[in-house]
Short mmCIF file of C-alpha atoms and ligand atoms in Angstrom, two decimals:
data_model
loop_
_atom_site.label_atom_id
_atom_site.label_comp_id
_atom_site.label_asym_id
_atom_site.label_seq_id
_atom_site.Cartn_x
_atom_site.Cartn_y
_atom_site.Cartn_z
CA UNK A 1 1.57 3.52 32.98
CA UNK A 2 4.41 4.53 30.58
CA UNK A 3 7.08 4.43 33.26
CA UNK A 4 10.62 4.47 31.85
CA UNK A 5 9.47 4.05 28.76
CA UNK A 6 11.56 6.25 26.29
CA UNK A 7 9.25 8.58 23.72
CA UNK A 8 11.43 10.37 21.09
CA UNK A 9 9.27 12.94 19.89
CA UNK A 10 9.55 14.68 16.49
CA UNK A 11 7.88 17.80 16.13
CA UNK A 12 6.61 18.84 12.86
CA UNK A 13 5.98 22.09 11.45
CA UNK A 14 2.22 22.94 11.48
CA UNK A 15 0.13 25.03 13.56
CA UNK A 16 -0.87 21.86 15.82
CA UNK A 17 2.69 21.95 17.12
CA UNK A 18 1.53 24.37 20.19
CA UNK A 19 -0.61 20.69 21.20
CA UNK A 20 2.93 19.15 21.28
CA UNK A 21 3.60 21.00 24.43
CA UNK A 22 0.93 19.34 26.47
CA UNK A 23 1.52 16.29 24.82
CA UNK A 24 4.85 16.17 26.63
CA UNK A 25 3.45 17.19 29.50
CA UNK A 26 0.97 14.42 29.44
CA UNK A 27 3.26 12.30 28.64
CA UNK A 28 5.66 12.80 31.42
CA UNK A 29 2.98 12.88 34.00
CA UNK A 30 2.76 8.95 32.94
CA UNK A 31 6.34 8.61 33.63
CA UNK A 32 7.55 8.61 29.92
CA UNK A 33 11.06 10.02 29.14
CA UNK A 34 10.57 12.20 26.54
CA UNK A 35 13.47 13.25 24.02
CA UNK A 36 12.22 16.15 21.77
CA UNK A 37 13.34 16.67 18.01
CA UNK A 38 12.20 19.97 16.25
CA UNK A 39 12.19 20.39 12.61
CA UNK A 40 13.24 23.67 11.33
CA UNK A 41 9.59 24.34 10.51
CA UNK A 42 8.44 23.79 14.09
CA UNK A 43 10.66 26.40 15.42
CA UNK A 44 8.67 28.70 13.43
CA UNK A 45 5.57 27.61 15.63
CA UNK A 46 7.27 26.72 19.16
CA UNK A 47 10.55 27.57 20.89
CA UNK A 48 13.20 24.93 21.73
CA UNK A 49 13.16 26.76 25.01
CA UNK A 50 9.57 25.99 25.89
CA UNK A 51 10.00 22.34 24.31
CA UNK A 52 12.93 21.99 26.25
CA UNK A 53 11.70 23.17 29.60
CA UNK A 54 8.70 20.99 29.43
CA UNK A 55 10.49 17.80 28.45
CA UNK A 56 13.14 18.63 30.83
CA UNK A 57 15.74 17.84 28.75
CA UNK A 58 17.63 19.28 25.51
CA UNK A 59 15.80 19.70 22.19
CA UNK A 60 17.57 18.24 19.25
CA UNK A 61 17.62 20.25 16.27
CA UNK A 62 19.86 20.17 13.71
CA UNK A 63 21.43 17.03 11.59
CA UNK A 64 24.90 18.72 11.59
CA UNK A 65 25.46 19.90 15.09
CA UNK A 66 28.82 18.34 16.10
CA UNK A 67 28.10 18.44 19.56
CA UNK A 68 24.91 16.53 19.40
CA UNK A 69 26.80 13.94 17.02
CA UNK A 70 29.85 13.75 19.65
CA UNK A 71 27.29 13.38 22.39
CA UNK A 72 25.04 10.97 20.59
CA UNK A 73 24.93 10.33 16.95
CA UNK A 74 21.89 10.40 15.09
CA UNK A 75 21.53 6.82 14.26
CA UNK A 76 21.87 6.25 17.91
CA UNK A 77 19.65 8.61 18.94
CA UNK A 78 16.90 7.01 16.48
CA UNK A 79 17.26 3.71 18.04
CA UNK A 80 17.44 4.73 21.89
CA UNK A 81 13.50 4.99 22.09
CA UNK A 82 10.83 2.56 22.46
CA UNK A 83 8.77 4.46 20.22
CA UNK A 84 9.23 7.26 18.05
CA UNK A 85 6.10 9.69 17.78
CA UNK A 86 5.79 12.25 14.98
CA UNK A 87 3.15 14.80 16.48
CA UNK A 88 2.21 17.09 14.17
CA UNK A 89 2.74 14.68 11.00
CA UNK A 90 2.51 17.35 8.43
CA UNK A 91 1.91 16.16 4.91
CA UNK A 92 5.47 17.09 4.13
CA UNK A 93 7.13 14.88 6.87
CA UNK A 94 4.75 12.14 5.87
CA UNK A 95 5.66 12.63 2.17
CA UNK A 96 9.49 12.48 3.11
CA UNK A 97 8.91 9.24 5.45
CA UNK A 98 7.11 7.57 2.57
CA UNK A 99 10.01 8.42 -0.18
CA UNK A 100 12.83 8.13 2.41
CA UNK A 101 14.20 11.20 2.50
CA UNK A 102 16.85 12.27 4.77
CA UNK A 103 17.61 15.96 4.49
CA UNK A 104 17.02 17.19 8.06
CA UNK A 105 17.30 15.68 11.44
CA UNK A 106 13.86 14.77 11.82
CA UNK A 107 13.78 12.94 8.49
CA UNK A 108 17.03 11.14 9.16
CA UNK A 109 16.10 9.66 12.50
CA UNK A 110 12.95 8.30 10.95
CA UNK A 111 14.93 6.71 8.17
CA UNK A 112 17.67 5.53 10.20
CA UNK A 113 15.50 3.96 13.16
CA UNK A 114 14.17 0.09 13.36
CA UNK A 115 11.90 1.47 16.37
CA UNK A 116 8.01 1.64 15.88
CA UNK A 117 6.55 4.67 14.76
CA UNK A 118 2.95 6.18 15.78
CA UNK A 119 2.24 9.34 13.62
CA UNK A 120 -0.41 11.95 14.47
CA UNK A 121 -0.96 13.63 11.15
CA UNK A 122 -2.31 17.14 11.15
CA UNK A 123 -3.13 19.27 8.03
CA UNK A 124 -5.65 21.01 5.62
CA UNK A 125 -8.69 18.86 5.02
CA UNK A 126 -7.81 19.35 1.31
CA UNK A 127 -4.33 18.33 1.75
CA UNK A 128 -5.06 15.00 3.61
CA UNK A 129 -7.57 14.27 1.05
CA UNK A 130 -5.01 14.62 -1.88
CA UNK A 131 -4.30 11.38 -3.35
CA UNK A 132 -0.53 12.22 -3.04
CA UNK A 133 -1.04 12.25 0.93
CA UNK A 134 -3.30 9.16 0.58
CA UNK A 135 -0.87 7.17 -1.60
CA UNK A 136 1.78 8.38 1.18
CA UNK A 137 -0.20 7.09 3.74
CA UNK A 138 -0.69 3.92 2.32
CA UNK A 139 3.06 3.36 2.09
CA UNK A 140 3.28 4.28 5.61
CA UNK A 141 0.82 1.86 6.72
CA UNK A 142 2.54 -0.78 4.89
CA UNK A 143 5.73 0.20 6.47
CA UNK A 144 3.99 -0.56 9.84
CA UNK A 145 3.57 2.81 10.80
CA UNK A 146 0.33 3.39 13.39
CA UNK A 147 -1.62 6.24 13.05
CA UNK A 148 -3.30 8.51 15.80
CA UNK A 149 -6.37 10.29 14.06
CA UNK A 150 -6.21 12.57 12.54
CA UNK A 151 -9.66 13.97 13.80
CA UNK A 152 -12.52 15.85 11.71
CA UNK A 153 -13.54 19.03 13.01
CA UNK A 154 -12.82 22.76 12.59
CA UNK A 155 -9.48 24.09 11.38
CA UNK A 156 -7.31 26.59 11.91
CA UNK A 157 -7.71 27.55 8.35
CA UNK A 158 -11.26 27.96 8.69
CA UNK A 159 -12.10 24.81 6.83
CA UNK A 160 -13.99 21.77 8.33
CA UNK A 161 -13.45 17.77 7.77
CA UNK A 162 -10.47 15.30 8.61
CA UNK A 163 -7.09 16.51 9.24
CA UNK A 164 -7.02 18.06 12.58
CA UNK A 165 -4.47 16.51 14.67
CA UNK A 166 -5.89 14.34 17.54
CA UNK A 167 -5.93 15.84 21.13
CA UNK A 168 -2.93 15.10 23.14
CA UNK A 169 -4.96 12.72 25.13
CA UNK A 170 -5.99 10.50 22.81
CA UNK A 171 -2.35 10.51 21.38
CA UNK A 172 -1.10 9.33 24.61
CA UNK A 173 -3.83 6.66 24.60
CA UNK A 174 -2.33 5.59 21.12
CA UNK A 175 0.88 5.80 22.70
CA UNK A 176 0.02 3.33 25.55
CA UNK A 177 -1.75 1.03 23.01
CA UNK A 178 1.59 0.54 20.84
CA UNK A 179 3.38 0.26 23.88
CA UNK A 180 1.13 -1.63 25.52
CA UNK A 181 2.52 -5.60 26.45
CA UNK A 182 -1.47 -6.59 26.39
CA UNK A 183 -2.51 -10.24 25.15
CA UNK A 184 -3.19 -8.02 21.64
CA UNK A 185 0.07 -6.26 21.58
CA UNK A 186 1.39 -6.16 17.65
CA UNK A 187 -2.18 -7.65 16.11
CA UNK A 188 -4.14 -5.31 13.63
CA UNK A 189 -7.68 -5.55 14.36
CA UNK A 190 -10.49 -3.75 11.80
CA UNK A 191 -13.68 -2.61 13.57
CA UNK A 192 -16.56 -1.25 11.69
CA UNK A 193 -19.06 0.66 13.37
CA UNK A 194 -22.18 3.10 12.66
CA UNK A 195 -24.73 3.35 10.32
CA UNK A 196 -24.13 4.38 6.77
CA UNK A 197 -25.80 7.16 4.94
CA UNK A 198 -27.00 6.69 1.63
CA UNK A 199 -27.69 10.16 -0.45
CA UNK A 200 -31.07 10.64 -2.06
CA UNK A 201 -29.98 13.70 -3.18
CA UNK A 202 -27.36 16.57 -1.85
CA UNK A 203 -29.27 17.30 1.16
CA UNK A 204 -31.43 13.78 1.75
CA UNK A 205 -30.14 10.61 2.64
CA UNK A 206 -31.48 7.23 4.05
CA UNK A 207 -29.88 6.23 7.58
CA UNK A 208 -30.71 3.64 10.38
CA UNK A 209 -30.83 4.31 14.24
CA UNK A 210 -27.28 2.66 14.89
CA UNK A 211 -25.42 5.39 17.11
CA UNK A 212 -21.94 3.55 17.09
CA UNK A 213 -21.90 3.09 20.93
CA UNK A 214 -21.18 -0.90 20.77
CA UNK A 215 -18.52 -0.36 17.82
CA UNK A 216 -16.86 2.46 19.90
CA UNK A 217 -16.78 0.25 22.82
CA UNK A 218 -15.33 -2.68 21.17
CA UNK A 219 -12.40 -0.64 19.46
CA UNK A 220 -11.70 0.55 22.89
CA UNK A 221 -11.53 -2.67 24.63
CA UNK A 222 -9.23 -3.97 21.69
CA UNK A 223 -6.89 -0.88 22.37
CA UNK A 224 -6.85 -1.53 25.87
CA UNK A 225 -5.88 -5.16 25.39
CA UNK A 226 -3.12 -3.72 22.97
CA UNK A 227 -4.48 -3.92 19.69
CA UNK A 228 -3.52 -1.41 16.82
CA UNK A 229 -7.17 -0.84 15.94
CA UNK A 230 -8.50 0.54 12.70
CA UNK A 231 -11.78 1.92 13.17
CA UNK A 232 -13.95 2.63 10.17
CA UNK A 233 -17.19 4.35 10.96
CA UNK A 234 -19.98 5.95 9.51
CA UNK A 235 -21.84 9.06 10.58
CA UNK A 236 -22.12 7.84 14.23
CA UNK A 237 -23.05 9.95 17.16
CA UNK A 238 -20.94 8.02 19.78
CA UNK A 239 -17.53 9.37 20.12
CA UNK A 240 -14.86 7.70 17.96
CA UNK A 241 -12.54 5.83 20.29
CA UNK A 242 -9.34 7.27 21.57
CA UNK A 243 -5.90 5.97 20.30
CA UNK A 244 -7.25 4.25 17.19
CA UNK A 245 -7.11 5.14 13.55
CA UNK A 246 -10.07 6.47 12.39
CA UNK A 247 -11.46 6.43 8.89
CA UNK A 248 -14.75 8.37 8.34
CA UNK A 249 -16.93 7.54 5.73
CA UNK A 250 -20.55 7.96 4.64
CA UNK A 251 -21.79 5.35 2.54
CA UNK A 252 -21.56 1.74 2.46
CA UNK A 253 -19.51 1.60 -0.61
CA UNK A 254 -17.11 4.02 0.40
CA UNK A 255 -16.91 1.41 3.90
CA UNK A 256 -16.42 -1.50 1.79
CA UNK A 257 -13.28 0.33 -0.21
CA UNK A 258 -12.15 1.61 3.30
CA UNK A 259 -12.10 -1.81 4.84
CA UNK A 260 -10.03 -3.24 1.58
CA UNK A 261 -7.52 -0.50 1.85
CA UNK A 262 -7.08 -1.39 5.36
CA UNK A 263 -6.36 -4.97 5.44
CA UNK A 264 -4.41 -7.02 5.90
CA UNK A 265 -5.47 -7.69 9.68
CA UNK A 266 -5.44 -10.43 12.21
CA UNK A 267 -8.98 -9.85 13.09
CA UNK A 268 -12.31 -7.74 11.95
CA UNK A 269 -15.05 -7.03 13.72
CA UNK A 270 -18.16 -5.89 11.73
CA UNK A 271 -20.46 -3.92 13.91
CA UNK A 272 -21.53 -1.10 11.54
CA UNK A 273 -25.31 -1.13 10.84
CA UNK A 274 -24.90 -1.23 6.91
CA UNK A 275 -27.62 0.02 4.64
CA UNK A 276 -28.15 -3.07 2.28
CA UNK A 277 -29.30 -0.68 -0.49
CA UNK A 278 -28.19 2.58 -1.87
CA UNK A 279 -30.47 4.95 -4.48
CA UNK A 280 -29.22 4.38 -7.77
CA UNK A 281 -28.93 7.07 -9.83
CA UNK A 282 -28.39 9.72 -6.82
CA UNK A 283 -30.15 13.17 -8.28
CA UNK A 284 -27.28 16.10 -8.34
CA UNK A 285 -29.45 18.76 -7.62
CA UNK A 286 -32.02 18.82 -4.47
CA UNK A 287 -35.34 17.48 -5.84
CA UNK A 288 -37.89 20.11 -5.67
CA UNK A 289 -41.58 19.49 -4.72
CA UNK A 290 -43.06 21.00 -7.76
CA UNK A 291 -40.92 18.81 -10.31
CA UNK A 292 -43.08 16.13 -10.03
CA UNK A 293 -42.80 15.13 -6.46
CA UNK A 294 -40.10 12.48 -5.26
CA UNK A 295 -41.84 9.68 -7.07
CA UNK A 296 -40.10 6.12 -6.56
CA UNK A 297 -36.71 5.75 -5.80
CA UNK A 298 -34.79 2.90 -7.67
CA UNK A 299 -32.62 1.40 -5.52
CA UNK A 300 -29.09 -0.95 -6.08
CA UNK A 301 -27.77 -3.72 -3.76
CA UNK A 302 -24.62 -2.51 -1.67
CA UNK A 303 -21.76 -4.91 -1.35
CA UNK A 304 -21.94 -7.04 1.51
CA UNK A 305 -18.92 -6.11 3.65
CA UNK A 306 -18.69 -8.98 5.93
CA UNK A 307 -19.50 -11.63 3.46
CA UNK A 308 -16.78 -9.83 1.16
CA UNK A 309 -14.24 -10.12 3.70
CA UNK A 310 -15.04 -13.65 5.06
CA UNK A 311 -14.67 -15.13 1.71
CA UNK A 312 -11.28 -13.41 0.93
CA UNK A 313 -8.57 -15.74 0.26
CA UNK A 314 -4.95 -14.85 1.60
CA UNK A 315 -6.15 -11.33 2.75
CA UNK A 316 -8.97 -12.74 5.02
CA UNK A 317 -8.13 -12.04 8.42
CA UNK A 318 -8.08 -15.02 10.67
CA UNK A 319 -11.03 -14.42 12.54
CA UNK A 320 -13.74 -12.69 11.24
CA UNK A 321 -16.91 -11.49 13.42
CA UNK A 322 -20.07 -10.17 12.49
CA UNK A 323 -23.53 -9.14 14.16
CA UNK A 324 -26.82 -10.08 13.59
CA UNK A 325 -29.54 -7.66 14.29
CA UNK A 326 -32.73 -9.50 14.32
CA UNK A 327 -36.20 -8.98 15.44
CA UNK A 328 -37.81 -12.20 14.91
CA UNK A 329 -36.44 -16.14 15.37
CA UNK A 330 -32.96 -14.89 16.72
CA UNK A 331 -31.01 -17.93 16.83
CA UNK A 332 -32.41 -19.55 13.51
CA UNK A 333 -31.77 -16.44 11.56
CA UNK A 334 -28.37 -15.40 13.16
CA UNK A 335 -27.01 -19.17 12.40
CA UNK A 336 -27.89 -19.20 8.92
CA UNK A 337 -26.51 -15.80 8.58
CA UNK A 338 -23.08 -17.28 9.89
CA UNK A 339 -23.18 -20.09 7.31
CA UNK A 340 -24.49 -17.55 4.63
CA UNK A 341 -22.10 -14.83 5.35
CA UNK A 342 -18.84 -17.49 5.78
CA UNK A 343 -17.87 -15.65 8.76
CA UNK A 344 -16.63 -17.26 12.60
CA UNK A 345 -18.24 -15.71 14.89
CA UNK A 346 -21.99 -14.19 14.92
CA UNK A 347 -22.99 -11.89 17.78
CA UNK A 348 -26.70 -12.18 17.60
CA UNK A 349 -28.72 -9.34 19.19
CA UNK A 350 -32.34 -8.78 19.34
CA UNK A 351 -33.41 -5.32 17.82
CA UNK A 352 -37.07 -5.12 18.25
CA UNK A 353 -37.77 -1.55 19.34
CA UNK A 354 -39.06 -3.26 22.93
CA UNK A 355 -35.59 -4.36 23.76
CA UNK A 356 -34.04 -0.59 23.36
CA UNK A 357 -30.67 -2.48 22.28
CA UNK A 358 -30.36 -0.07 19.14
CA UNK A 359 -29.40 3.35 20.28
CA UNK A 360 -29.07 2.01 23.85
CA UNK A 361 -26.63 1.41 26.37
CA UNK A 362 -27.09 -2.24 27.06
CA UNK A 363 -26.73 -5.27 24.54
CA UNK A 364 -28.20 -8.63 25.05
CA UNK A 365 -25.92 -11.24 23.01
CA UNK A 366 -26.12 -14.55 21.95
CA UNK A 367 -22.56 -15.46 20.55
CA UNK A 368 -22.68 -18.29 17.60
CA UNK A 369 -19.61 -20.02 16.75
CA UNK A 370 -18.77 -23.15 14.89
CA UNK A 371 -19.19 -25.02 17.87
CA UNK A 372 -22.54 -23.64 19.17
CA UNK A 373 -24.30 -20.89 20.82
CA UNK A 374 -23.61 -19.40 23.94
CA UNK A 375 -26.36 -16.95 25.64
CA UNK A 376 -24.31 -14.18 27.52
CA UNK A 377 -26.33 -12.23 30.06
CA UNK A 378 -27.90 -8.76 29.29
CA UNK A 379 -25.06 -6.38 30.26
CA UNK A 380 -23.72 -3.13 29.32
CA UNK A 381 -22.19 -2.30 25.95
CA UNK A 382 -18.74 -1.91 27.55
CA UNK A 383 -18.96 -5.16 29.08
CA UNK A 384 -19.96 -6.95 25.64
CA UNK A 385 -17.07 -5.27 24.44
CA UNK A 386 -14.29 -6.34 26.95
CA UNK A 387 -15.71 -9.95 26.80
CA UNK A 388 -15.50 -10.08 23.23
CA UNK A 389 -11.89 -8.57 23.02
CA UNK A 390 -11.15 -11.06 25.51
CA UNK A 391 -12.61 -13.81 23.80
CA UNK A 392 -10.65 -12.63 20.39
CA UNK A 393 -7.22 -12.24 22.46
CA UNK A 394 -7.56 -15.86 23.92
CA UNK A 395 -8.33 -16.95 20.19
CA UNK A 396 -5.66 -15.30 18.24
CA UNK A 397 -3.30 -16.66 20.97
N1 CTP B 1 -22.89 -5.95 6.60
C1 CTP B 1 -21.81 -5.73 5.96
N2 CTP B 1 -22.14 -5.23 4.90
C2 CTP B 1 -23.78 -5.06 4.65
C3 CTP B 1 -24.76 -5.31 5.41
C4 CTP B 1 -24.50 -6.39 6.58
O1 CTP B 1 -20.75 -5.42 6.14
N3 CTP B 1 -24.05 -4.46 3.31
C5 CTP B 1 -22.66 -6.89 8.06
C6 CTP B 1 -23.02 -6.01 9.43
O2 CTP B 1 -21.84 -5.25 9.94
C7 CTP B 1 -23.22 -7.18 10.55
C8 CTP B 1 -23.65 -8.30 9.58
O3 CTP B 1 -23.26 -8.03 8.47
O4 CTP B 1 -22.06 -7.50 11.12
C9 CTP B 1 -24.90 -8.54 9.36
O5 CTP B 1 -25.80 -7.60 9.46
P1 CTP B 1 -27.65 -7.49 9.50
O6 CTP B 1 -28.11 -6.14 9.18
O7 CTP B 1 -27.87 -8.03 10.81
O8 CTP B 1 -27.51 -8.46 8.06
P2 CTP B 1 -28.15 -8.20 6.77
O9 CTP B 1 -26.87 -8.80 5.90
O10 CTP B 1 -28.54 -6.75 6.66
O11 CTP B 1 -29.14 -9.02 6.74
P3 CTP B 1 -30.86 -9.01 6.67
O12 CTP B 1 -30.95 -7.37 6.68
O13 CTP B 1 -31.40 -9.94 5.85
O14 CTP B 1 -31.01 -9.33 8.28
#
């Protein structure tokens, strides 16, 4: 599936560099030709010899290596690939890329190139969350750089959170999507998914039964058609889809901010089951039994993410798709919801307990568009996703 595709793999200096070896192996197994570039720091983690042995080719290391320059100048090297993959992309490499530094071979190649770039960030959670890294990330996104991950999980440094490099299989999936010639190639699509958690105090929250299965399936189906998917998810139980940029949030307000930051996009699918309300004045300490009980909670309305995006001017994606989770009068309620929210399509489903849809593996959809309703047969959530992705591809043209 990657036959004859040329990948320039920049390996940054982080503990995740060891995963780059497996990445090379997997890319080559799928037919890609991998040209590796090691930063000086990467050589502290993997040896040029092992990288070269796996890639089946020489490794490029130093900007001022005259033999390299005679064989292939760094400008040519940077442009002779179909895709540049930076894995691991350390905080330092991302900062260099965002600021246009060119003080070693890797950063120079990245500055000299006109080839698409995909990065797989890997760093400590605090470094990832630092405003400086997030600023750099915004700049890189604006420059058209695609992300794979990062994932959330245990880190080599003993901490837990986002910043861990995606697994090689997921990066391969992102490479495949980026190089895809599918009908959604070059299209950026945003997908929200999962429930939101609205805190009451530091240990309790209000949630809903959404599993995130339908949202994940939609993101996978869009990726399979070549879209570059930004997947913004609440705390779901379904695994995040491989090959997408995953942004994990907890509350509706965080989801709203993440969606706004991820725009512009060609299309947006709002599959998340967003809480309509949050507890105002969340307690900073755990509410104790002895302190007069939990009493009445005050609620404040959450932003309606779908309606906000559908009502945007220039930033509005060309196609805005929402879901309508209903328990009665499905068509009437969902039709009214489409008009109220100003979106283009609504996928209405009956989430009454008896249908087994919420948290289940199947869905029963009525698609409501400007030109009427379409009753889809009951099918698996994967099939719903494939059908929806196909319709999105047809519509975006
Ligand atoms: N939605 C959203 N932000 C919210 C609430 C809902 O983006 N604060 C989106 C959902 O992702 C979904 C659509 O709006 O695509 C409809 O969600 P649903 O829960 O069915 O509707 P509500 O707006 O919550 O309306 P109601 O509770 O009255 O049915």
